[in-house]
PDB file of C-alpha atoms in Angstrom:
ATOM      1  CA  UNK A 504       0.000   0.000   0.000  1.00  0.00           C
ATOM      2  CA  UNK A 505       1.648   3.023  -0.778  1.00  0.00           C
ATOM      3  CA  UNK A 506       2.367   5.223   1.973  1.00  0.00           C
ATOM      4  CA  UNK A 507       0.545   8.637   1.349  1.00  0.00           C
ATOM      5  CA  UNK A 508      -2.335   6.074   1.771  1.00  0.00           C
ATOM      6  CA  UNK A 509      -1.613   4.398   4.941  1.00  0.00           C
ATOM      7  CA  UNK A 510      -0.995   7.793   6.221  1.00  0.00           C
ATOM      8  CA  UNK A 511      -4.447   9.308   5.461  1.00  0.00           C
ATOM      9  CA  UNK A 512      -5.970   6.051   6.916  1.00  0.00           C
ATOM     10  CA  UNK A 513      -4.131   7.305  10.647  1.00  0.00           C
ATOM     11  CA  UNK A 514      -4.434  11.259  10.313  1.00  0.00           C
ATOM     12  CA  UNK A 515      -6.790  12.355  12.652  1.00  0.00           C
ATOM     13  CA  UNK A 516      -9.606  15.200  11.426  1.00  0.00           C
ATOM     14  CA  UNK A 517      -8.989  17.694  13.665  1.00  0.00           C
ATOM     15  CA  UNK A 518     -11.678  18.995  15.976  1.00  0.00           C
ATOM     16  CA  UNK A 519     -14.480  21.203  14.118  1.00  0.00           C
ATOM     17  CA  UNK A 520     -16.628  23.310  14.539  1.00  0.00           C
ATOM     18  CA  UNK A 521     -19.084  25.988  12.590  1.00  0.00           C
ATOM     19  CA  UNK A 522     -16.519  28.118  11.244  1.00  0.00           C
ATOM     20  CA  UNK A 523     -13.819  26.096  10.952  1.00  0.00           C
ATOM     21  CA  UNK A 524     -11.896  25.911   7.622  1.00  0.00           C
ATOM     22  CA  UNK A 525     -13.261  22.602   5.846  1.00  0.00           C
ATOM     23  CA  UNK A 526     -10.506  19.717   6.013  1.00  0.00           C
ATOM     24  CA  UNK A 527      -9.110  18.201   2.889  1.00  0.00           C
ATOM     25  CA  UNK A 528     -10.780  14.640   1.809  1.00  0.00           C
ATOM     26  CA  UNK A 529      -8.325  11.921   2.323  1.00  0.00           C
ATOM     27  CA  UNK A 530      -5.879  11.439  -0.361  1.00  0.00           C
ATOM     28  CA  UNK A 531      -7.581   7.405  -0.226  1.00  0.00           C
ATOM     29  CA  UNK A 532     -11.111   9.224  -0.900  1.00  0.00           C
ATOM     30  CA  UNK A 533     -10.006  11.382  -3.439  1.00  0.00           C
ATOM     31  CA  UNK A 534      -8.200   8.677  -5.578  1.00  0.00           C
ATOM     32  CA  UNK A 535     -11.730   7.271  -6.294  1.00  0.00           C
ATOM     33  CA  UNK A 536     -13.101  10.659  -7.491  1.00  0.00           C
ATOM     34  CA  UNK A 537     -10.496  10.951  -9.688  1.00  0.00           C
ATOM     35  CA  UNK A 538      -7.687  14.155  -9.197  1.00  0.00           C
ATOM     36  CA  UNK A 539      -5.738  13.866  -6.081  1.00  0.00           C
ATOM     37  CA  UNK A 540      -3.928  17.426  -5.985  1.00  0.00           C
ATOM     38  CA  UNK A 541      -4.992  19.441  -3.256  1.00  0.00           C
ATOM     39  CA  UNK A 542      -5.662  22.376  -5.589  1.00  0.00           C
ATOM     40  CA  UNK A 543      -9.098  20.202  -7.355  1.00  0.00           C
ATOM     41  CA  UNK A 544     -10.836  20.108  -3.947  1.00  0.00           C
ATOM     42  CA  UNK A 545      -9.379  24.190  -3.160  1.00  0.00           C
ATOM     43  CA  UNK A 546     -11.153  27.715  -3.460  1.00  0.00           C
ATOM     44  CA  UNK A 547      -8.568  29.858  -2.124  1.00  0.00           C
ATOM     45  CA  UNK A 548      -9.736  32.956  -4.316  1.00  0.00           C
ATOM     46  CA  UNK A 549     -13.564  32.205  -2.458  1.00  0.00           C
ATOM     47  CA  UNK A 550     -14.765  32.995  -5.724  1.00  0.00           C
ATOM     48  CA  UNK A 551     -17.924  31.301  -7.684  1.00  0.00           C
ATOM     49  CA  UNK A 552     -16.396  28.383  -8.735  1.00  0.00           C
ATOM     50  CA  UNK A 553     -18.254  28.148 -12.329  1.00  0.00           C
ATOM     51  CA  UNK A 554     -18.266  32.039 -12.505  1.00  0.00           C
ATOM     52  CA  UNK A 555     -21.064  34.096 -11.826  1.00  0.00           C
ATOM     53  CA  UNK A 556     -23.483  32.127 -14.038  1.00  0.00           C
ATOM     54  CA  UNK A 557     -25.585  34.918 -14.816  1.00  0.00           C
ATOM     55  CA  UNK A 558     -27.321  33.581 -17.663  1.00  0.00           C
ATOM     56  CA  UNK A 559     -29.926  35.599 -18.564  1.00  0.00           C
ATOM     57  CA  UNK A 560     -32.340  36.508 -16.651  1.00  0.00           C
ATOM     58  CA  UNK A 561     -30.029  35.444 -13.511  1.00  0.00           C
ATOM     59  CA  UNK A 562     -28.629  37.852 -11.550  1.00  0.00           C
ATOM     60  CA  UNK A 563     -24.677  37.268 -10.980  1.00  0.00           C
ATOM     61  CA  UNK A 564     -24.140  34.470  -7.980  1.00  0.00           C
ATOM     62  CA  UNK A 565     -27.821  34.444  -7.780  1.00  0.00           C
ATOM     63  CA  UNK A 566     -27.733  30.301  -9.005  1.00  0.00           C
ATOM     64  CA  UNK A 567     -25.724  29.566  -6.189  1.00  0.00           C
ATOM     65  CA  UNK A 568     -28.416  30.183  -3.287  1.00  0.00           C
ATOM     66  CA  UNK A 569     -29.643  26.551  -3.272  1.00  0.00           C
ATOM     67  CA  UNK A 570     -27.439  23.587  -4.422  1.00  0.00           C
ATOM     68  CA  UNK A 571     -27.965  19.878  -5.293  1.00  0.00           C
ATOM     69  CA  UNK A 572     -24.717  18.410  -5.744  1.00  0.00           C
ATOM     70  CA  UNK A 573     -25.857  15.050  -7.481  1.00  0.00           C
ATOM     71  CA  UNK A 574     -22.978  12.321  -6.953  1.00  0.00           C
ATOM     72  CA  UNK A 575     -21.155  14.463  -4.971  1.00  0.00           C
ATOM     73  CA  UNK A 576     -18.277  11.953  -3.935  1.00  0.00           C
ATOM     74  CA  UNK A 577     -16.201  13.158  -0.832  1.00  0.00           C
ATOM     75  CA  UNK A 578     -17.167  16.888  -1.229  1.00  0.00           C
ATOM     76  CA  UNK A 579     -14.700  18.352  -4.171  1.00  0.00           C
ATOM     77  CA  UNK A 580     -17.102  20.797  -4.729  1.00  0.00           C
ATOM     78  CA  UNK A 581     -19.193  20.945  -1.491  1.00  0.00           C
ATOM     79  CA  UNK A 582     -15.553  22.052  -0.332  1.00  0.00           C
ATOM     80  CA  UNK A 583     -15.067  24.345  -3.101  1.00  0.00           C
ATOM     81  CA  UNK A 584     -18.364  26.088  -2.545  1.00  0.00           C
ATOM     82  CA  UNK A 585     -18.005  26.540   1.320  1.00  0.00           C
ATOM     83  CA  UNK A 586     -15.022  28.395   0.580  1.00  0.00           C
ATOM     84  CA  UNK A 587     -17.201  30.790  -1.547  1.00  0.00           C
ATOM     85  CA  UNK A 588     -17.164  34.506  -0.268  1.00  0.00           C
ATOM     86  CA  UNK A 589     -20.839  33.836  -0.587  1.00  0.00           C
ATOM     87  CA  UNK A 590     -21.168  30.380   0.283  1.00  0.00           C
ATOM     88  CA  UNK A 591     -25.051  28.160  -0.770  1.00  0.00           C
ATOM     89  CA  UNK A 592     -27.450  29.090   1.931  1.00  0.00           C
ATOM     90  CA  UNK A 593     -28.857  25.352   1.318  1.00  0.00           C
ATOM     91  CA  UNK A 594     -26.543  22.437   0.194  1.00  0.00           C
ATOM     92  CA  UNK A 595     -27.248  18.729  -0.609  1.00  0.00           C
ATOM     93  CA  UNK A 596     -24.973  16.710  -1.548  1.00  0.00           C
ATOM     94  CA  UNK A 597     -26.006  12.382  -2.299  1.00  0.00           C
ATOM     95  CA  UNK A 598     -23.578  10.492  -3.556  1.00  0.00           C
ATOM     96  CA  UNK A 599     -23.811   5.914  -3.980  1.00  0.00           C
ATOM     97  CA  UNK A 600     -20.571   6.029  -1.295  1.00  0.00           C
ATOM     98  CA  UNK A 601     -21.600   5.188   2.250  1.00  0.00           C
ATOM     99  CA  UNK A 602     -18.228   5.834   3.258  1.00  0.00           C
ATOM    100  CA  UNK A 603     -17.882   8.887   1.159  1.00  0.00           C
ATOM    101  CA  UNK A 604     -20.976  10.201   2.925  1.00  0.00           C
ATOM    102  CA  UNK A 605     -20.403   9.270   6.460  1.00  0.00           C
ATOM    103  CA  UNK A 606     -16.920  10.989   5.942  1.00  0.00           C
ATOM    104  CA  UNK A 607     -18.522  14.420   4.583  1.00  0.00           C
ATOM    105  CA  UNK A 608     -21.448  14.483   7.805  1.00  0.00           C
ATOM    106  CA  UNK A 609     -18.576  13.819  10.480  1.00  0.00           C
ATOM    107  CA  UNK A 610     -16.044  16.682   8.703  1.00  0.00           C
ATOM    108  CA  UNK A 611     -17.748  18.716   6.256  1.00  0.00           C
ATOM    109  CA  UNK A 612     -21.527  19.701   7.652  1.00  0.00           C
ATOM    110  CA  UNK A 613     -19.957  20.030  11.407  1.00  0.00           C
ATOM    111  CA  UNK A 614     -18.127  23.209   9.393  1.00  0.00           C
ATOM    112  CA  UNK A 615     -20.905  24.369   8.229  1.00  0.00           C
ATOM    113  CA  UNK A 616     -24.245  22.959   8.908  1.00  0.00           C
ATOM    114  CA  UNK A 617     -26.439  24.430   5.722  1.00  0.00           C
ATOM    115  CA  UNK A 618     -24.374  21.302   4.241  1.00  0.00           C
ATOM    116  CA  UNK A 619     -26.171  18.145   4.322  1.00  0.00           C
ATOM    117  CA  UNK A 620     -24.875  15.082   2.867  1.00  0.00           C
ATOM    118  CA  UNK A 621     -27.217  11.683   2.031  1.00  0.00           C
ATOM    119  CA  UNK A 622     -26.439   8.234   1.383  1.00  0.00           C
ATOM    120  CA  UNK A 623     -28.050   7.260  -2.398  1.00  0.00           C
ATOM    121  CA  UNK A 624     -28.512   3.383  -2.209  1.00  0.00           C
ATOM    122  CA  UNK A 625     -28.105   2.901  -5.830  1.00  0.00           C
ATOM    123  CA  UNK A 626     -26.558  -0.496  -6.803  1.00  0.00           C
ATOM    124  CA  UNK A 627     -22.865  -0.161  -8.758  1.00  0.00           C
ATOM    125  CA  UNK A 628     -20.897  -2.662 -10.518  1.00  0.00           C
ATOM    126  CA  UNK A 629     -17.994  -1.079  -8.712  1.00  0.00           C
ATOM    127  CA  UNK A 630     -17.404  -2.530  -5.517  1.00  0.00           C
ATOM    128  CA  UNK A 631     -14.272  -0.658  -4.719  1.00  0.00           C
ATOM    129  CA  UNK A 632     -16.907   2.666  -5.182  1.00  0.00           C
ATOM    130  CA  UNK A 633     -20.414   1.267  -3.522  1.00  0.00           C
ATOM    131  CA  UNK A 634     -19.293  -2.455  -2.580  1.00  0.00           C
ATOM    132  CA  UNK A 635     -22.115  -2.928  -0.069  1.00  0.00           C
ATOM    133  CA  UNK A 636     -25.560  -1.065  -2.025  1.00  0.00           C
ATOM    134  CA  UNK A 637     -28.909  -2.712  -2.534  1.00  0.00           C
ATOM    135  CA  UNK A 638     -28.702  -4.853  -5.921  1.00  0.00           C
ATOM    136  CA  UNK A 639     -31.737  -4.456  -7.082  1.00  0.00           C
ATOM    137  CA  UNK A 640     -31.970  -0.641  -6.921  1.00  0.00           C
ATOM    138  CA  UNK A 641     -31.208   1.228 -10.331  1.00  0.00           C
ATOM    139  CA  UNK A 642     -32.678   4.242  -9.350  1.00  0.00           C
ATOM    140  CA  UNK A 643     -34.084   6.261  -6.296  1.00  0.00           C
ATOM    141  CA  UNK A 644     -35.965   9.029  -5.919  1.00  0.00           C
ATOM    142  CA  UNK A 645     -33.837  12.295  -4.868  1.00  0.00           C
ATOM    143  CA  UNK A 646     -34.932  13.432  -1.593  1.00  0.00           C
ATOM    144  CA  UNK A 647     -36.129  16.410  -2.097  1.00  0.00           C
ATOM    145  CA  UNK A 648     -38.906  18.579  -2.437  1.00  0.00           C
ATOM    146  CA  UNK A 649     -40.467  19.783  -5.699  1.00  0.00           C
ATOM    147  CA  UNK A 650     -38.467  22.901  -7.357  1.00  0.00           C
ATOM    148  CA  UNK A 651     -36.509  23.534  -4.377  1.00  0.00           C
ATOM    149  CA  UNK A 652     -33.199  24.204  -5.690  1.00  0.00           C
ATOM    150  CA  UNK A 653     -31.572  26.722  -7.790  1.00  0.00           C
ATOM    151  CA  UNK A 654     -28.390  24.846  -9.170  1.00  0.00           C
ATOM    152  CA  UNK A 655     -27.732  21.404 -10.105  1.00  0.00           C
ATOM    153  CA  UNK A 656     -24.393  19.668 -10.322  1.00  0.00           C
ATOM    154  CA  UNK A 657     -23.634  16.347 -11.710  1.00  0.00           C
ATOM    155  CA  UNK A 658     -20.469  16.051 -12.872  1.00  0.00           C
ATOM    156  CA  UNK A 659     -18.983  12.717 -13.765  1.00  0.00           C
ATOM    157  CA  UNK A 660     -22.863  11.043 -13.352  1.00  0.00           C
ATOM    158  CA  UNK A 661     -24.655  10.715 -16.655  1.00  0.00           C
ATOM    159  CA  UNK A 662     -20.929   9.390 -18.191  1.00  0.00           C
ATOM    160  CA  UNK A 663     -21.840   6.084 -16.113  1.00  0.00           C
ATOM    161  CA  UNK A 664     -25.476   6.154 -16.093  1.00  0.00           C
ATOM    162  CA  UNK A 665     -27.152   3.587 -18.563  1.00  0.00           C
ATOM    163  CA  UNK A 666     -30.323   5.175 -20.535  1.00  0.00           C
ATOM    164  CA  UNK A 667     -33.063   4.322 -18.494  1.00  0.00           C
ATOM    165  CA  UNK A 668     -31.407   5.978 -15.488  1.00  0.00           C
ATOM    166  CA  UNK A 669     -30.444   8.948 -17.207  1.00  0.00           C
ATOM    167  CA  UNK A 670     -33.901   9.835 -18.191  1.00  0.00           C
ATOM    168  CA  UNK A 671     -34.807   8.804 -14.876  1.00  0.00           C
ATOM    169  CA  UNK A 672     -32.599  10.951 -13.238  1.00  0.00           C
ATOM    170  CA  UNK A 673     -33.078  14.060 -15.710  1.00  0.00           C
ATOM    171  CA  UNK A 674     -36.883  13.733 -14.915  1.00  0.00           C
ATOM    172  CA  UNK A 675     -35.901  13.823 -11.207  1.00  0.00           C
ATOM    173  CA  UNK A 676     -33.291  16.755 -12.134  1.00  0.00           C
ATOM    174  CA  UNK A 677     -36.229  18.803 -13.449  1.00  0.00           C
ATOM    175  CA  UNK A 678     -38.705  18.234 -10.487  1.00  0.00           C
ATOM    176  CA  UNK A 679     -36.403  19.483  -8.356  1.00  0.00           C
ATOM    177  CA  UNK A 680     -35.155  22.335 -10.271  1.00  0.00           C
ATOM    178  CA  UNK A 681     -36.424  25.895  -9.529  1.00  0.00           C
ATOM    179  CA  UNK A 682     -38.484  27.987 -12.099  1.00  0.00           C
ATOM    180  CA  UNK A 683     -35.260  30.121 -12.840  1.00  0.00           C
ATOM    181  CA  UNK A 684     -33.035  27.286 -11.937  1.00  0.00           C
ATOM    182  CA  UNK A 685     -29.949  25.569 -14.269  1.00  0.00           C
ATOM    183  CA  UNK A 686     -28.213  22.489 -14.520  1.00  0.00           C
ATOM    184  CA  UNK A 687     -24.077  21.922 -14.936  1.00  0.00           C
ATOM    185  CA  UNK A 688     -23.914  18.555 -16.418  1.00  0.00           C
ATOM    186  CA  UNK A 689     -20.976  16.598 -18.212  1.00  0.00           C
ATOM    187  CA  UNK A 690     -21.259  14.070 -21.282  1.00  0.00           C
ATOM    188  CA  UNK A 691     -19.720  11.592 -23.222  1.00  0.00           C
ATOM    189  CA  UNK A 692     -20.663  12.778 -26.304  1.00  0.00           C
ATOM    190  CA  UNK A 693     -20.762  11.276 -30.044  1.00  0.00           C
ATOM    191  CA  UNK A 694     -22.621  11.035 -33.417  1.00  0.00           C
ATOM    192  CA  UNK A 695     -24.879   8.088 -34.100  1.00  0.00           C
ATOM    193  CA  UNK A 696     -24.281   8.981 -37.641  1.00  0.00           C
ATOM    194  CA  UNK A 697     -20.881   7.667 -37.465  1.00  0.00           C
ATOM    195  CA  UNK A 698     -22.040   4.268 -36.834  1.00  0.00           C
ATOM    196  CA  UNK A 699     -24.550   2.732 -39.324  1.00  0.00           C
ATOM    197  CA  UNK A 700     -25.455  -0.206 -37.685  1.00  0.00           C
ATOM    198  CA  UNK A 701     -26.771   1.875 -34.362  1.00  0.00           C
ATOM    199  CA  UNK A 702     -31.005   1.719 -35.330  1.00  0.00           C
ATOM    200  CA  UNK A 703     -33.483   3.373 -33.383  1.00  0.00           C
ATOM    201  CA  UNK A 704     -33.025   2.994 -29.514  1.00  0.00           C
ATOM    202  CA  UNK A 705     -29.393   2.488 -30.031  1.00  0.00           C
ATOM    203  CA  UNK A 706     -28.053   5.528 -28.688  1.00  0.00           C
ATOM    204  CA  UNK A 707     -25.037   4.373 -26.293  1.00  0.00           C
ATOM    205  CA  UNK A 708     -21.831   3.932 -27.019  1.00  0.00           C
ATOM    206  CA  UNK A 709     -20.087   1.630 -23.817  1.00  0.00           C
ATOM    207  CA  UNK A 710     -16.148   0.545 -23.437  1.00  0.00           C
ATOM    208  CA  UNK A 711     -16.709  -2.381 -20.895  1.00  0.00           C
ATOM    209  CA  UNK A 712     -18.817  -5.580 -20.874  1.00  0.00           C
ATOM    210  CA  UNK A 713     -18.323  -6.479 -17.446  1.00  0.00           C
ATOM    211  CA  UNK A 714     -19.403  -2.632 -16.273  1.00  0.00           C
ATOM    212  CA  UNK A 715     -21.269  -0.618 -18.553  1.00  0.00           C
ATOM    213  CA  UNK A 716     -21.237   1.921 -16.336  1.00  0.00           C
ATOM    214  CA  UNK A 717     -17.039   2.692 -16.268  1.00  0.00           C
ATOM    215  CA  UNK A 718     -18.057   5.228 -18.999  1.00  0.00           C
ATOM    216  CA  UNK A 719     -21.539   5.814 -21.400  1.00  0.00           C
ATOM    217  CA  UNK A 720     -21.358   7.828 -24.383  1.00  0.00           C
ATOM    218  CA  UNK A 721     -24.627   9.111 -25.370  1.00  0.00           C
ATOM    219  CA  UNK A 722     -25.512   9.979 -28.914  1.00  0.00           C
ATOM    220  CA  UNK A 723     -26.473  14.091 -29.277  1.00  0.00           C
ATOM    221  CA  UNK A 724     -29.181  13.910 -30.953  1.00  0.00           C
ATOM    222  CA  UNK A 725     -30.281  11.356 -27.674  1.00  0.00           C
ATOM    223  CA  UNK A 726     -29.752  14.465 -25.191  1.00  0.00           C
ATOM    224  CA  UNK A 727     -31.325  16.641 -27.433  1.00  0.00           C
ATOM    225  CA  UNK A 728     -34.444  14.791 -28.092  1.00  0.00           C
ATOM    226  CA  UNK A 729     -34.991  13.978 -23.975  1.00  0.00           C
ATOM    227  CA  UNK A 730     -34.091  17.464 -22.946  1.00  0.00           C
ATOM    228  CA  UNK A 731     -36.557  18.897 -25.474  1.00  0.00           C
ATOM    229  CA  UNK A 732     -39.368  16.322 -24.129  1.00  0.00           C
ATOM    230  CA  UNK A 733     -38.765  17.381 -20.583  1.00  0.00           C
ATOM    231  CA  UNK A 734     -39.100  20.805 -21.488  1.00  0.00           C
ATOM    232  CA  UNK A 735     -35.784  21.818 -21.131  1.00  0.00           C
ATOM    233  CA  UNK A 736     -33.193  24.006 -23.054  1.00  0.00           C
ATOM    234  CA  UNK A 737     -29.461  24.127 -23.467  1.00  0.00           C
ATOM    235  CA  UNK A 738     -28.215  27.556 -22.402  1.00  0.00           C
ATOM    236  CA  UNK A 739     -24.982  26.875 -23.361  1.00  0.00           C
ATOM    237  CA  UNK A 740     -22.057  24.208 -23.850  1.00  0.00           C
ATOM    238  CA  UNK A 741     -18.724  24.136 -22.515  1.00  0.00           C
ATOM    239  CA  UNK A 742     -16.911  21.677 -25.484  1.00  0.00           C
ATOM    240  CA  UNK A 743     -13.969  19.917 -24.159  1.00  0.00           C
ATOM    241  CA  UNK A 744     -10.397  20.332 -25.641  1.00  0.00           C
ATOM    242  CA  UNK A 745      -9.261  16.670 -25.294  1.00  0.00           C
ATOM    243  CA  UNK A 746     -10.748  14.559 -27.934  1.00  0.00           C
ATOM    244  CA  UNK A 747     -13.355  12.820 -26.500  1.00  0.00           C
ATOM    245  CA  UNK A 748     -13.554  13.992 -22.951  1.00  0.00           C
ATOM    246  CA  UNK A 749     -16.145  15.041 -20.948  1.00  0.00           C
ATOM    247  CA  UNK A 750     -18.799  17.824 -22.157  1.00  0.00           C
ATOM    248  CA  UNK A 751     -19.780  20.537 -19.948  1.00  0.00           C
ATOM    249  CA  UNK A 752     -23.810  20.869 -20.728  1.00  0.00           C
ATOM    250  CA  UNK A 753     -25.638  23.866 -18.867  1.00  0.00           C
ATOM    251  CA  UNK A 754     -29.419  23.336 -18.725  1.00  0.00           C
ATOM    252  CA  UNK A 755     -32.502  24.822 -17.676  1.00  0.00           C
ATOM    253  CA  UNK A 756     -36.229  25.173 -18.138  1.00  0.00           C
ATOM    254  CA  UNK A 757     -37.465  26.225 -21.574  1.00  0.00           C
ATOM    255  CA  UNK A 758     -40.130  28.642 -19.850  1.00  0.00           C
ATOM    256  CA  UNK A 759     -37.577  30.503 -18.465  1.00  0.00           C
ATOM    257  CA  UNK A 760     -34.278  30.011 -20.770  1.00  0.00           C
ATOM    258  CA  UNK A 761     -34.071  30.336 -24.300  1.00  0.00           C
ATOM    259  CA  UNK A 762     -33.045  26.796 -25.958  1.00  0.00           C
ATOM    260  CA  UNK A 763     -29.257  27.047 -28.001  1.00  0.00           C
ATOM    261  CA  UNK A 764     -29.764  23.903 -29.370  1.00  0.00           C
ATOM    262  CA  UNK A 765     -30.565  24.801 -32.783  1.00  0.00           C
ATOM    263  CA  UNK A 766     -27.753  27.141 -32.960  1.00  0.00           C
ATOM    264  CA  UNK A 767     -25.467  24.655 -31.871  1.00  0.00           C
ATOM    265  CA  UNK A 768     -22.793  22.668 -34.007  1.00  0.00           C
ATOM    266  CA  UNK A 769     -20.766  20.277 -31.898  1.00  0.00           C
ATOM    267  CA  UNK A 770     -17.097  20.641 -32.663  1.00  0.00           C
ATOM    268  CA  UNK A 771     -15.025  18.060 -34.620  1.00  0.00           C
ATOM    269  CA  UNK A 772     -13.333  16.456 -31.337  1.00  0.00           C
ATOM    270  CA  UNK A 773     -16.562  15.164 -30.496  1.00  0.00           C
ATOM    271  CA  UNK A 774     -16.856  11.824 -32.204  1.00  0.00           C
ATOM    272  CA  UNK A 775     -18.326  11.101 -35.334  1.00  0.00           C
ATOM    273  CA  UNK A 776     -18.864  15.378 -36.262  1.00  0.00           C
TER     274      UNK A 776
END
């Protein structure tokens, strides 16, 4: 085991309190989130950590005042955002990590309390991630309240989620989401075009028989056509630079936002365009 890992497994957490400067996730946690430096899970600037996200008609900051943080691992940006000059006045983060979970309630919401973390009981393939969840749950309910939040995070989610979960979860996404509320979401994206043999219904692309999940690449036309029948609108699209990669998607409701989509080319390092 190498020995920044045993290390993290015997550093005590401090004593904390309201007030007190949110510890760093162990560097055990954080290898299963993906980056380890210090500077991923940081905010020392305290500003908005997506910018001011004042899509119109939101005010700057104003997105920030309620957050669902939807697979919200060991708090990278739970962290991030308490460290906000203007920190969420309401925060949930639910995540399909017991441990993850338990570690954020004992460290993170004793720093600040208007950060609540819950335990999703989703089943995962992964049994270094969730090795302990309910097998026959796909999908759960979000616990929460109907348009109750202003932001929505879910970063690194719908690249494992299999179709029926993803419009699940989007349908869940958009109960919860406020009148003037958006989404940050990230994709695997690609062009069903590319493939000829993908018919109607075949809108995944997946790189691992044993787990599906380890990454989904979803078609665009796919996320166009389910965001559209949710009544929902792209408000913009943050392409990635690595060929490939993960998609930022920005989302909210079409009564409120005007829809991009039709404007919107993908670029050519998304596959198949």
């Amino acid at each position: 085991m190498p020995i920044q890992i045993i290390k993290s497994l015997f550093t005590k957490t401090p004593k904390l309190s309201v007030g007190s400067t949110p510890p760093m996730p162990p560097l055990d946690l954080r290898r299963l989130v993906g980056p380890t430096e210090e500077a991923a899970f940081d905010n020392p600037s305290g500003n908005f950590i997506w910018g001011p996200l004042d899509f119109s008609p939101l005010k700057p900051g104003e997105a920030y005042e309620a957050v669902f943080d939807f697979g919200c691992g060991c708090g990278r940006n739970a962290r991030q955002l308490m460290l906000q000059k203007e920190a969420p006045k309401k925060y949930l983060g639910i995540d399909i990590s017991k441990r993850m979970i338990s570690w954020a309630r004992e460290t993170l919401s004793a720093c600040n309390p208007n950060f609540r973390f819950e335990f999703h009981d989703v089943y995962s393939p992964n049994k270094e991630y969730a090795p302990n969840n309910t097998r026959g749950n796909r999908m759960l309910p979000f616990p929460s309240g109907d348009k109750e939040f202003t932001l929505i995070n879910a970063h690194s989610v719908y690249t494992h989620l299999c179709p029926d979960q993803t419009e699940f979860y989007m349908k869940e996404s958009a109960r919860i989401l406020s009148d003037k509320g958006i989404m940050r979401t990230t994709w695997f994206l690609f062009n069903k075009k590319f493939f000829p043999p993908m018919g109607p219904h075949l809108d995944c692309l997946y790189i691992n028989l044993q787990d599906p999940t380890h990454a989904v690449y979803y078609d665009w036309e796919y996320i166009l056509n389910l965001l559209h029948s949710l009544n929902l609108a792209i408000i913009s699209v943050d392409w990635t630079k690595i060929p490939g990669f993960q998609n930022v998607i920005w989302i909210g409701k079409a009564s409120t936002f005007k829809d991009l989509s039709a404007e919107i080319t993908p670029p050519k390092n998304i596959i198949g365009f």
